[in-house]
PDB file of C-alpha atoms in Angstrom:
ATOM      1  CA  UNK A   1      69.981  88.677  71.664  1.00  0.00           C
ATOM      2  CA  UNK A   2      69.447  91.941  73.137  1.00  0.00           C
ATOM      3  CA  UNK A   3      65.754  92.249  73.124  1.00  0.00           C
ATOM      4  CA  UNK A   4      65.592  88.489  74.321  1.00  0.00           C
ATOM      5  CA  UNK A   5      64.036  87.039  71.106  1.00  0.00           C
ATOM      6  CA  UNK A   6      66.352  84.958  69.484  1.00  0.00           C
ATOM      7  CA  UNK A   7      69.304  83.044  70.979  1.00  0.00           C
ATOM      8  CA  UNK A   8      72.584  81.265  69.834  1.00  0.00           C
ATOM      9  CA  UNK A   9      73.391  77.298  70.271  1.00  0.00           C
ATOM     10  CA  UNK A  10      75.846  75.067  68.692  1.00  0.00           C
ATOM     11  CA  UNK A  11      74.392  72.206  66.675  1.00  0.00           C
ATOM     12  CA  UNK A  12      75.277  69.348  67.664  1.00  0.00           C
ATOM     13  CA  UNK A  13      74.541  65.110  67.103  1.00  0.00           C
ATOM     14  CA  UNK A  14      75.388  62.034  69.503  1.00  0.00           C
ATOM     15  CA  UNK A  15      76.811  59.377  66.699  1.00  0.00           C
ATOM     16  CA  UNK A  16      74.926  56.065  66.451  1.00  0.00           C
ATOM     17  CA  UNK A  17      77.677  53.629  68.080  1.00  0.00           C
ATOM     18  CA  UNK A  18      78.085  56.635  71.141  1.00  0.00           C
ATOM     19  CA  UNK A  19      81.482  58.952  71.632  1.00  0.00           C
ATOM     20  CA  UNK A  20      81.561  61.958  71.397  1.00  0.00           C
ATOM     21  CA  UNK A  21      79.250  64.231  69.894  1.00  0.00           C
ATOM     22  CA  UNK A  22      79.616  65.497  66.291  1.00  0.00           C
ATOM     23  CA  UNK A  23      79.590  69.805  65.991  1.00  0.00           C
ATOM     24  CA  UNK A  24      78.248  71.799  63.791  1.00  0.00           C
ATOM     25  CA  UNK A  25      78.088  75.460  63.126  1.00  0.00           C
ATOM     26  CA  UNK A  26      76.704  77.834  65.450  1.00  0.00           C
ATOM     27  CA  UNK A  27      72.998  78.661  64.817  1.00  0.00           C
ATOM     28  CA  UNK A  28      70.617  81.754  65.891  1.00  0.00           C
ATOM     29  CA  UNK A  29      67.315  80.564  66.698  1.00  0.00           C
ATOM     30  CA  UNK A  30      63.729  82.205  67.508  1.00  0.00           C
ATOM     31  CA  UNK A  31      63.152  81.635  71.271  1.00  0.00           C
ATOM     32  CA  UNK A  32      59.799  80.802  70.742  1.00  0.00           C
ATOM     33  CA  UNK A  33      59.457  78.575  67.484  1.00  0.00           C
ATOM     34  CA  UNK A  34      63.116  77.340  67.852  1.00  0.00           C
ATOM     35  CA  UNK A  35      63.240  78.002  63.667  1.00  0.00           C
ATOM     36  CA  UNK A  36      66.632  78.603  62.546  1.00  0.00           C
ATOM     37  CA  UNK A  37      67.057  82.128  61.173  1.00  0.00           C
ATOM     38  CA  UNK A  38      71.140  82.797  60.882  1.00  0.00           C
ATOM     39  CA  UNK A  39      73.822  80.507  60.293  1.00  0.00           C
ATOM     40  CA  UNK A  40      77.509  81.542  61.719  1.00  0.00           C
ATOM     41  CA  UNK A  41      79.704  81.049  58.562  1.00  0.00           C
ATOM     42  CA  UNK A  42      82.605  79.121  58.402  1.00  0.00           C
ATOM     43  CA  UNK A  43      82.451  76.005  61.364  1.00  0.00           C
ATOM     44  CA  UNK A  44      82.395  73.004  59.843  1.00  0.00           C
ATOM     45  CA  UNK A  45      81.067  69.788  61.362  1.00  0.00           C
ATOM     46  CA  UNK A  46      83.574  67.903  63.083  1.00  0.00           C
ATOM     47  CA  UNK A  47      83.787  65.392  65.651  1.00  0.00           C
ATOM     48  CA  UNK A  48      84.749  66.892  69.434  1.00  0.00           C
ATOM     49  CA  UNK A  49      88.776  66.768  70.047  1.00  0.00           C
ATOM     50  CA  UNK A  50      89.285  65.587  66.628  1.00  0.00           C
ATOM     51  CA  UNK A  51      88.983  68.021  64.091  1.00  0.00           C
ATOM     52  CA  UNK A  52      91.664  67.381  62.048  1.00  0.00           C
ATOM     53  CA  UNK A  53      90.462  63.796  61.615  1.00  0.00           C
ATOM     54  CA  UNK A  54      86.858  64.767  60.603  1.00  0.00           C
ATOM     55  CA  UNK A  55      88.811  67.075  57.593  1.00  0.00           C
ATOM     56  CA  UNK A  56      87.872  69.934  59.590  1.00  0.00           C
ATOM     57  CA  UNK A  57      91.191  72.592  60.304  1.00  0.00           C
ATOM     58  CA  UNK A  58      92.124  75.294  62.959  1.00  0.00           C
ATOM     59  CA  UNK A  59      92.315  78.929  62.891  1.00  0.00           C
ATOM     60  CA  UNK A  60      93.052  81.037  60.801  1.00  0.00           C
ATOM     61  CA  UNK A  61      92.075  78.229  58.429  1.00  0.00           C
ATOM     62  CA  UNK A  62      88.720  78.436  57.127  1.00  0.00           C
ATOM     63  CA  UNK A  63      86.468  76.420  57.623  1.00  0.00           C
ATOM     64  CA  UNK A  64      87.479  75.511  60.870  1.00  0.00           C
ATOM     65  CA  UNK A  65      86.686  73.659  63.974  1.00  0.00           C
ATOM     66  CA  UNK A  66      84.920  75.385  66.885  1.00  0.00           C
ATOM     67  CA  UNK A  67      84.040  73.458  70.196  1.00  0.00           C
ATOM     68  CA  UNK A  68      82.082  76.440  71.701  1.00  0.00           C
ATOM     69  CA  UNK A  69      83.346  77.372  75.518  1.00  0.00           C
ATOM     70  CA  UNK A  70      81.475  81.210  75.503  1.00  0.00           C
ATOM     71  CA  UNK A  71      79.180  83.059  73.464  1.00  0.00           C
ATOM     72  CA  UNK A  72      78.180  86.761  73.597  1.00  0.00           C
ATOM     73  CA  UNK A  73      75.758  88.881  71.528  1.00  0.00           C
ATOM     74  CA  UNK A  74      76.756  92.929  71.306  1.00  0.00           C
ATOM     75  CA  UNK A  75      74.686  95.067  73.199  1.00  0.00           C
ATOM     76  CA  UNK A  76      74.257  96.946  70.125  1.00  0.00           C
ATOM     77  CA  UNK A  77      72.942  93.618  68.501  1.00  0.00           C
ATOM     78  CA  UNK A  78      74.959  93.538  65.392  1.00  0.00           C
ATOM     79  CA  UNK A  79      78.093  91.362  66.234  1.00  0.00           C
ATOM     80  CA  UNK A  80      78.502  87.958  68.034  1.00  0.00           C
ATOM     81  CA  UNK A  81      81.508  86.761  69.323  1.00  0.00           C
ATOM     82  CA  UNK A  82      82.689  83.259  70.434  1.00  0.00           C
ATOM     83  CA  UNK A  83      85.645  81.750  72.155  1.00  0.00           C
ATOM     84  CA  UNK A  84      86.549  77.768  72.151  1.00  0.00           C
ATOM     85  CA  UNK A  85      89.347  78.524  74.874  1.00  0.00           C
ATOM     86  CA  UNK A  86      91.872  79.696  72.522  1.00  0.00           C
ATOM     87  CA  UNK A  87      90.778  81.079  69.220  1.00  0.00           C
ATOM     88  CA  UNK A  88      87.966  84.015  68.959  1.00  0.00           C
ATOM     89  CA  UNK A  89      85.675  84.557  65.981  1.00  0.00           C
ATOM     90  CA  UNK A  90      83.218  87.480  65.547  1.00  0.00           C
ATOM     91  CA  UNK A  91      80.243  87.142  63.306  1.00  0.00           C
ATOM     92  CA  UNK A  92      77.701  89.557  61.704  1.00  0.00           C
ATOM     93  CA  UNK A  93      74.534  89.049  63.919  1.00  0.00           C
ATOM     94  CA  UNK A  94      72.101  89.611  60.836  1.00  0.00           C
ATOM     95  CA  UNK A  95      73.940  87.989  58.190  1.00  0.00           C
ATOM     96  CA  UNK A  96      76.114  85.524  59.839  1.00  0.00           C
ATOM     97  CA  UNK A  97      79.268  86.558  57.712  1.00  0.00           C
ATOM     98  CA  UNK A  98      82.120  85.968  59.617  1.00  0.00           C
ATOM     99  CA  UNK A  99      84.095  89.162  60.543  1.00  0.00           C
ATOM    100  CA  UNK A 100      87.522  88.672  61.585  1.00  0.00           C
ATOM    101  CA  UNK A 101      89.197  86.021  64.172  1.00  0.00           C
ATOM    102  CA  UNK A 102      91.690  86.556  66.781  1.00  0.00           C
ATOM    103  CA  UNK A 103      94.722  84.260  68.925  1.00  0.00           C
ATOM    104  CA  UNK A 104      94.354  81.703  66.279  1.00  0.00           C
ATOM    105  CA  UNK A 105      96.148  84.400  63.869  1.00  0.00           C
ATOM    106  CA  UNK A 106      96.199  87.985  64.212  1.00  0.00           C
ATOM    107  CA  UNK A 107      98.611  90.201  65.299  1.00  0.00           C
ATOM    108  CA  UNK A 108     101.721  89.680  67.641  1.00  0.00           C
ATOM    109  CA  UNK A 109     100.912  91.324  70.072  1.00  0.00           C
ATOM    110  CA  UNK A 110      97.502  89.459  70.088  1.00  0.00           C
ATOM    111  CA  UNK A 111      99.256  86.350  69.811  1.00  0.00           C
ATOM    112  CA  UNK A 112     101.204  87.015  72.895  1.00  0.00           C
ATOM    113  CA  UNK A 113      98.568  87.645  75.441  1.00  0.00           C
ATOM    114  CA  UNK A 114      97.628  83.301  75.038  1.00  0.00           C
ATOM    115  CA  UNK A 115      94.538  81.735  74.811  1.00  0.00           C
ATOM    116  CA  UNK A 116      91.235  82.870  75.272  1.00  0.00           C
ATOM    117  CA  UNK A 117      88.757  81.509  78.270  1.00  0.00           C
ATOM    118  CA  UNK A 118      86.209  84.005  78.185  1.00  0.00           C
ATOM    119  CA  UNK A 119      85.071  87.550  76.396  1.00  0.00           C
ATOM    120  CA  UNK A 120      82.490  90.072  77.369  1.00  0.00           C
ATOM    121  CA  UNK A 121      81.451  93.020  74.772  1.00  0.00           C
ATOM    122  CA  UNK A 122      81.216  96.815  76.777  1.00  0.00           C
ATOM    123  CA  UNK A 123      77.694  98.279  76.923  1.00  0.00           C
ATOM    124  CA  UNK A 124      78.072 100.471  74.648  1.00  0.00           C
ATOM    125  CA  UNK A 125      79.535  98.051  71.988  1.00  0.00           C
ATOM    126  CA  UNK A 126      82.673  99.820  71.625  1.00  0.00           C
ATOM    127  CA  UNK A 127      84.788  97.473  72.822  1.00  0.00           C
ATOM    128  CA  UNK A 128      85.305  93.413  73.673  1.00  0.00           C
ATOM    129  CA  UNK A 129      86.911  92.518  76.783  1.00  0.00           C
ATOM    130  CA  UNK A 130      88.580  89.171  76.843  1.00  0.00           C
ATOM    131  CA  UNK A 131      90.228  86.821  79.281  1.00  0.00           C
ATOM    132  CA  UNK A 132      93.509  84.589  78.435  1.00  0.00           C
ATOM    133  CA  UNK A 133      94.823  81.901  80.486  1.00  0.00           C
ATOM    134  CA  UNK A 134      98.020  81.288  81.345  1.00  0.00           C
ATOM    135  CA  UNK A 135     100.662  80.675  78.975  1.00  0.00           C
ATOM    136  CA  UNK A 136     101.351  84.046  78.010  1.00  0.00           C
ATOM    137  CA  UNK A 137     104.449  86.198  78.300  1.00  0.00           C
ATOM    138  CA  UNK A 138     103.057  87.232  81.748  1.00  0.00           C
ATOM    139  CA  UNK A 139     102.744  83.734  82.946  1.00  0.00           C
ATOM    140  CA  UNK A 140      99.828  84.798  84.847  1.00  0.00           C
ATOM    141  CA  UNK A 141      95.665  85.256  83.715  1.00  0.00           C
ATOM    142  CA  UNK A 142      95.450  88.422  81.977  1.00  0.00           C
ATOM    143  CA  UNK A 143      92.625  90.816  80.645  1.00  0.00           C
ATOM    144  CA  UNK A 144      92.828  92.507  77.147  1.00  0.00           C
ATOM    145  CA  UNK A 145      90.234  95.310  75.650  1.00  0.00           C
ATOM    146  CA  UNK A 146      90.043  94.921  71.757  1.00  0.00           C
ATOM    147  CA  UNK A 147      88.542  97.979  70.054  1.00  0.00           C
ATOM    148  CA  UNK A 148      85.512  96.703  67.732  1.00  0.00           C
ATOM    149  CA  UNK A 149      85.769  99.332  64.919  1.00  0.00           C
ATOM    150  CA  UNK A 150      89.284  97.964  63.872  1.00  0.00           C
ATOM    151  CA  UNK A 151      89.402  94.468  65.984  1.00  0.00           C
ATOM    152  CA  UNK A 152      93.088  96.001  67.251  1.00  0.00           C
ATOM    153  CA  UNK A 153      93.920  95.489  71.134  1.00  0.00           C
ATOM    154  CA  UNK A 154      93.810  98.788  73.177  1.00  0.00           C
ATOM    155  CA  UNK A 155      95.222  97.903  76.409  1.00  0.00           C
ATOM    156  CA  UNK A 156      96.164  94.406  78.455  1.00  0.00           C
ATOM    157  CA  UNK A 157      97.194  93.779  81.765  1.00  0.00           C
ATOM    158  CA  UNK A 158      98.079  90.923  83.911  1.00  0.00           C
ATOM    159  CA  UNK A 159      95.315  89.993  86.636  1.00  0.00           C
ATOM    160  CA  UNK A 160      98.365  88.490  88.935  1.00  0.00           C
ATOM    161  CA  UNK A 161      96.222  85.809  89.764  1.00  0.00           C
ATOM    162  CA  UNK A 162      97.701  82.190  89.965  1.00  0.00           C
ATOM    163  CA  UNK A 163      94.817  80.597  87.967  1.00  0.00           C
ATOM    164  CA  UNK A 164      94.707  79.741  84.868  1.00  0.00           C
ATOM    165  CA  UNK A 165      91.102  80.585  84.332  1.00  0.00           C
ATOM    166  CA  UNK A 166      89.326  84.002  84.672  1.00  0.00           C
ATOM    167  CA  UNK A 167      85.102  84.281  84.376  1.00  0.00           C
ATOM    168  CA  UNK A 168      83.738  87.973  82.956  1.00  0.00           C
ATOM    169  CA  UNK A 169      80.581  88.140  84.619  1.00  0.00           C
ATOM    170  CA  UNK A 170      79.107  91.433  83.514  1.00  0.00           C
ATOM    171  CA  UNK A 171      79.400  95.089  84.917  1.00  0.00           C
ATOM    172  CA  UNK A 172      78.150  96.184  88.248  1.00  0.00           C
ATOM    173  CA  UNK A 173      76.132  99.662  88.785  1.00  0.00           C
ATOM    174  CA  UNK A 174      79.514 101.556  89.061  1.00  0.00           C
ATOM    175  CA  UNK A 175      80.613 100.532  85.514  1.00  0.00           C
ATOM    176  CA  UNK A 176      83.561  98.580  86.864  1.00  0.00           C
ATOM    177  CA  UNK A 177      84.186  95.008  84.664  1.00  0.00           C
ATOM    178  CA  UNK A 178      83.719  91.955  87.632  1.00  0.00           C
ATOM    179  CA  UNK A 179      85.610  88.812  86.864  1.00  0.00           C
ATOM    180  CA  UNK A 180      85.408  85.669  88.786  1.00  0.00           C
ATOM    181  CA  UNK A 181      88.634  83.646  89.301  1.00  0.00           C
ATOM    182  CA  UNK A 182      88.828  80.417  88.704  1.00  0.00           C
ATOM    183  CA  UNK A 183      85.567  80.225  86.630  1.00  0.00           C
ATOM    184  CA  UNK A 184      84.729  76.586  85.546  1.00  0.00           C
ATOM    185  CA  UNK A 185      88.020  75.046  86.906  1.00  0.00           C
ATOM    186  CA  UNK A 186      88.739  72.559  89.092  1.00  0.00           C
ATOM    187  CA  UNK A 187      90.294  74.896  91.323  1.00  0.00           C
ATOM    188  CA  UNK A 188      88.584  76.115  95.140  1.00  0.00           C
ATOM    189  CA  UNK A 189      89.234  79.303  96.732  1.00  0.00           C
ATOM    190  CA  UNK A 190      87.267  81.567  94.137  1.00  0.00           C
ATOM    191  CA  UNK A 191      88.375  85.685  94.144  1.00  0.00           C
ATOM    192  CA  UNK A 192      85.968  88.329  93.024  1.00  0.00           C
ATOM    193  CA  UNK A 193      87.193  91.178  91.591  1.00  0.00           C
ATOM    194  CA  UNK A 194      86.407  94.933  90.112  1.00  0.00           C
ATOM    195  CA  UNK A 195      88.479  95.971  87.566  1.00  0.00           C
ATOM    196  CA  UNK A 196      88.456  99.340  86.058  1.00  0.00           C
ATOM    197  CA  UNK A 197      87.099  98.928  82.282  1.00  0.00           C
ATOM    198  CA  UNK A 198      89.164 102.242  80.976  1.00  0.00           C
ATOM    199  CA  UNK A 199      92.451 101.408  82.272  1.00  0.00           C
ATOM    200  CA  UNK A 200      92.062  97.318  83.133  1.00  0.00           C
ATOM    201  CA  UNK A 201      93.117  97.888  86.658  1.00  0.00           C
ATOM    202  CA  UNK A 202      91.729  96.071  89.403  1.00  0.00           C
ATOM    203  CA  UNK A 203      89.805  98.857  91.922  1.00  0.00           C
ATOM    204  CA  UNK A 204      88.654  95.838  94.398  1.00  0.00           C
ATOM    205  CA  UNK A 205      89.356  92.290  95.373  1.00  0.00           C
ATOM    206  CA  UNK A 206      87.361  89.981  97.526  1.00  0.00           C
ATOM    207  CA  UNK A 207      89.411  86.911  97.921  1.00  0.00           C
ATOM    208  CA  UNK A 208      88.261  83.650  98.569  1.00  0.00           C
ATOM    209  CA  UNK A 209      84.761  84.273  98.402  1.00  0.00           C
ATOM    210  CA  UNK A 210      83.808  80.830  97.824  1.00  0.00           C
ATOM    211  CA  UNK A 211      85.169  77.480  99.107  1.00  0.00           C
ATOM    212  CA  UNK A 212      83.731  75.296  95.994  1.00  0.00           C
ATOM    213  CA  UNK A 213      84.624  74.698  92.178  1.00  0.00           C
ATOM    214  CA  UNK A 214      82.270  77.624  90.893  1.00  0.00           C
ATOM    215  CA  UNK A 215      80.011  76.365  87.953  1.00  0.00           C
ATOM    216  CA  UNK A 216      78.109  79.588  87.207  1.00  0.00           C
ATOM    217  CA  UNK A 217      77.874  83.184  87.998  1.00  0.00           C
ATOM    218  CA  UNK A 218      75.563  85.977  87.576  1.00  0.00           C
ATOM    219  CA  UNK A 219      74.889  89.861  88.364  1.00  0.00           C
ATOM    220  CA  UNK A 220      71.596  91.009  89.618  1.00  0.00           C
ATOM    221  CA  UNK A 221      70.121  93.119  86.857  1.00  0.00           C
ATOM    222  CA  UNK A 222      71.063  96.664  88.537  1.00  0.00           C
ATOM    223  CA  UNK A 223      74.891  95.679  89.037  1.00  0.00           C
ATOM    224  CA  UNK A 224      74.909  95.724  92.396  1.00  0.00           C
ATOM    225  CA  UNK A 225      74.902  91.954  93.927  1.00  0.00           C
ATOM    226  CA  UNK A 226      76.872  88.525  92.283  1.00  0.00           C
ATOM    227  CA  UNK A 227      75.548  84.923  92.752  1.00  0.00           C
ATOM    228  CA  UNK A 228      77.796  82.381  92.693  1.00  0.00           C
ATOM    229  CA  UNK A 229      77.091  78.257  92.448  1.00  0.00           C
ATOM    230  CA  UNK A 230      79.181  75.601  93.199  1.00  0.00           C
ATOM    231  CA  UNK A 231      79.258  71.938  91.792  1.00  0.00           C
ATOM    232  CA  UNK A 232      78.441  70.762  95.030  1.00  0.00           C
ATOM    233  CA  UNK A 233      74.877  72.719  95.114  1.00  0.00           C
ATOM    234  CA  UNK A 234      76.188  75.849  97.337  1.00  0.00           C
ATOM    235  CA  UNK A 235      74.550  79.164  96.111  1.00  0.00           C
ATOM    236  CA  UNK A 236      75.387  82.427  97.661  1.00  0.00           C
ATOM    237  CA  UNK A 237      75.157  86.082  97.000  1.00  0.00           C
ATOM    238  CA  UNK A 238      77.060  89.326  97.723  1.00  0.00           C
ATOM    239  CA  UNK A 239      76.830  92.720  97.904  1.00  0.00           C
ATOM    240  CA  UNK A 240      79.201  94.239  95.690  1.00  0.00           C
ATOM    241  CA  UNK A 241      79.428  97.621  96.936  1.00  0.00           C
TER     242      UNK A 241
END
């Protein structure tokens, strides 16, 4: 959460005879005492990969299957908002009523920007940023902005990358969105880039930062440096002015 007191996990239970893991619903939970004190609506406990066997459906079904890839709280602390890599869902942070959902149904236009890898709300709460992989009309990773008082896409543009997989990291001390490219793919060669959070157009590029399959990625907390990991225990970091 915002003021770093409670978080957000996905419950989850190894069956007896092994395989994979049963999923439940998503869960906010006091840092400290671990308690339990919000319960996402709607995700029903299924078995990883095979929802539809465990009775569980897809969106915009409800309740549906969610195998968690990203969640992120609102700076504002009163929505969070989930990906599984295609679908979004946004929840009531107090409540746990779920809001709307997005890609799985939704609008055309949505529906033609493909699925979801990762999603980033604005600091001022006004808007969600999200990533989609390729698949799409553009047939290239793309970044959408999705105003949050209506849910309705503002703007989209294609990141002309050739990966399928694009990382929001945060926002550095200018204000400008940084996305890391691939982000959790088994793909080397890893960009860096600024992209301009108005009109989604990318103001600087640093290819190739990284030789490695980056794991994990985070901005120092005045904007102005990125770390990067590797799977094969590299860590570096960069100015980003």
């Amino acid at each position: 959460s915002p003021d770093g007191t409670l978080l957000v996990a996905q419950a989850d239970a190894a069956p007896p005879g092994g395989g994979p893991p049963v999923l439940g619903p998503l869960q906010v939970r006091d840092v400290v005492t671990g308690t339990v004190t919000v319960t996402l609506e709607q995700i029903c406990d299924h078995t990883r990969w095979q929802a539809i066997s465990t009775g569980c459906s897809y969106l915009p079904e409800v309740p549906f299957s969610f195998d968690t890839v990203r969640v992120r709280w609102s700076p504002d602390g009163r929505s969070i908002a989930g990906t599984d890599g295609y679908s979004v869902a946004v929840w009531d942070a107090r409540t746990g009523q779920l809001v709307t959902t997005m890609f799985g149904d939704g609008s055309a236009e949505l529906l033609e920007w493909g699925p979801v890898w990762d999603l980033i709300f604005s600091p001022d709460s006004r808007r969600l940023f999200l990533t989609t992989s390729l698949g799409n009309r553009y047939g290239s990773a793309s970044i959408v902005s999705i105003d949050t008082s209506t849910w309705e896409p503002l703007a989209g543009q294609s990141l002309d990358v050739d990966q399928s997989w694009s990382g929001l990291t945060g926002f550095a001390a200018d204000g400008s969105l940084v996305v890391v490219t691939p982000w959790r793919n088994n793909v080397t060669d890893t960009d860096v880039m600024l992209i301009d959070p108005e009109t989604l157009t990318i103001t600087a590029l640093w290819p190739r930062l990284v030789d490695g399959l980056v794991s994990s990625a985070a901005l120092s907390p005045d904007g102005t440096r990125i770390a990067m990991a590797t799977h094969d225990g590299f860590v570096g970091v960069w100015d980003l002015s």
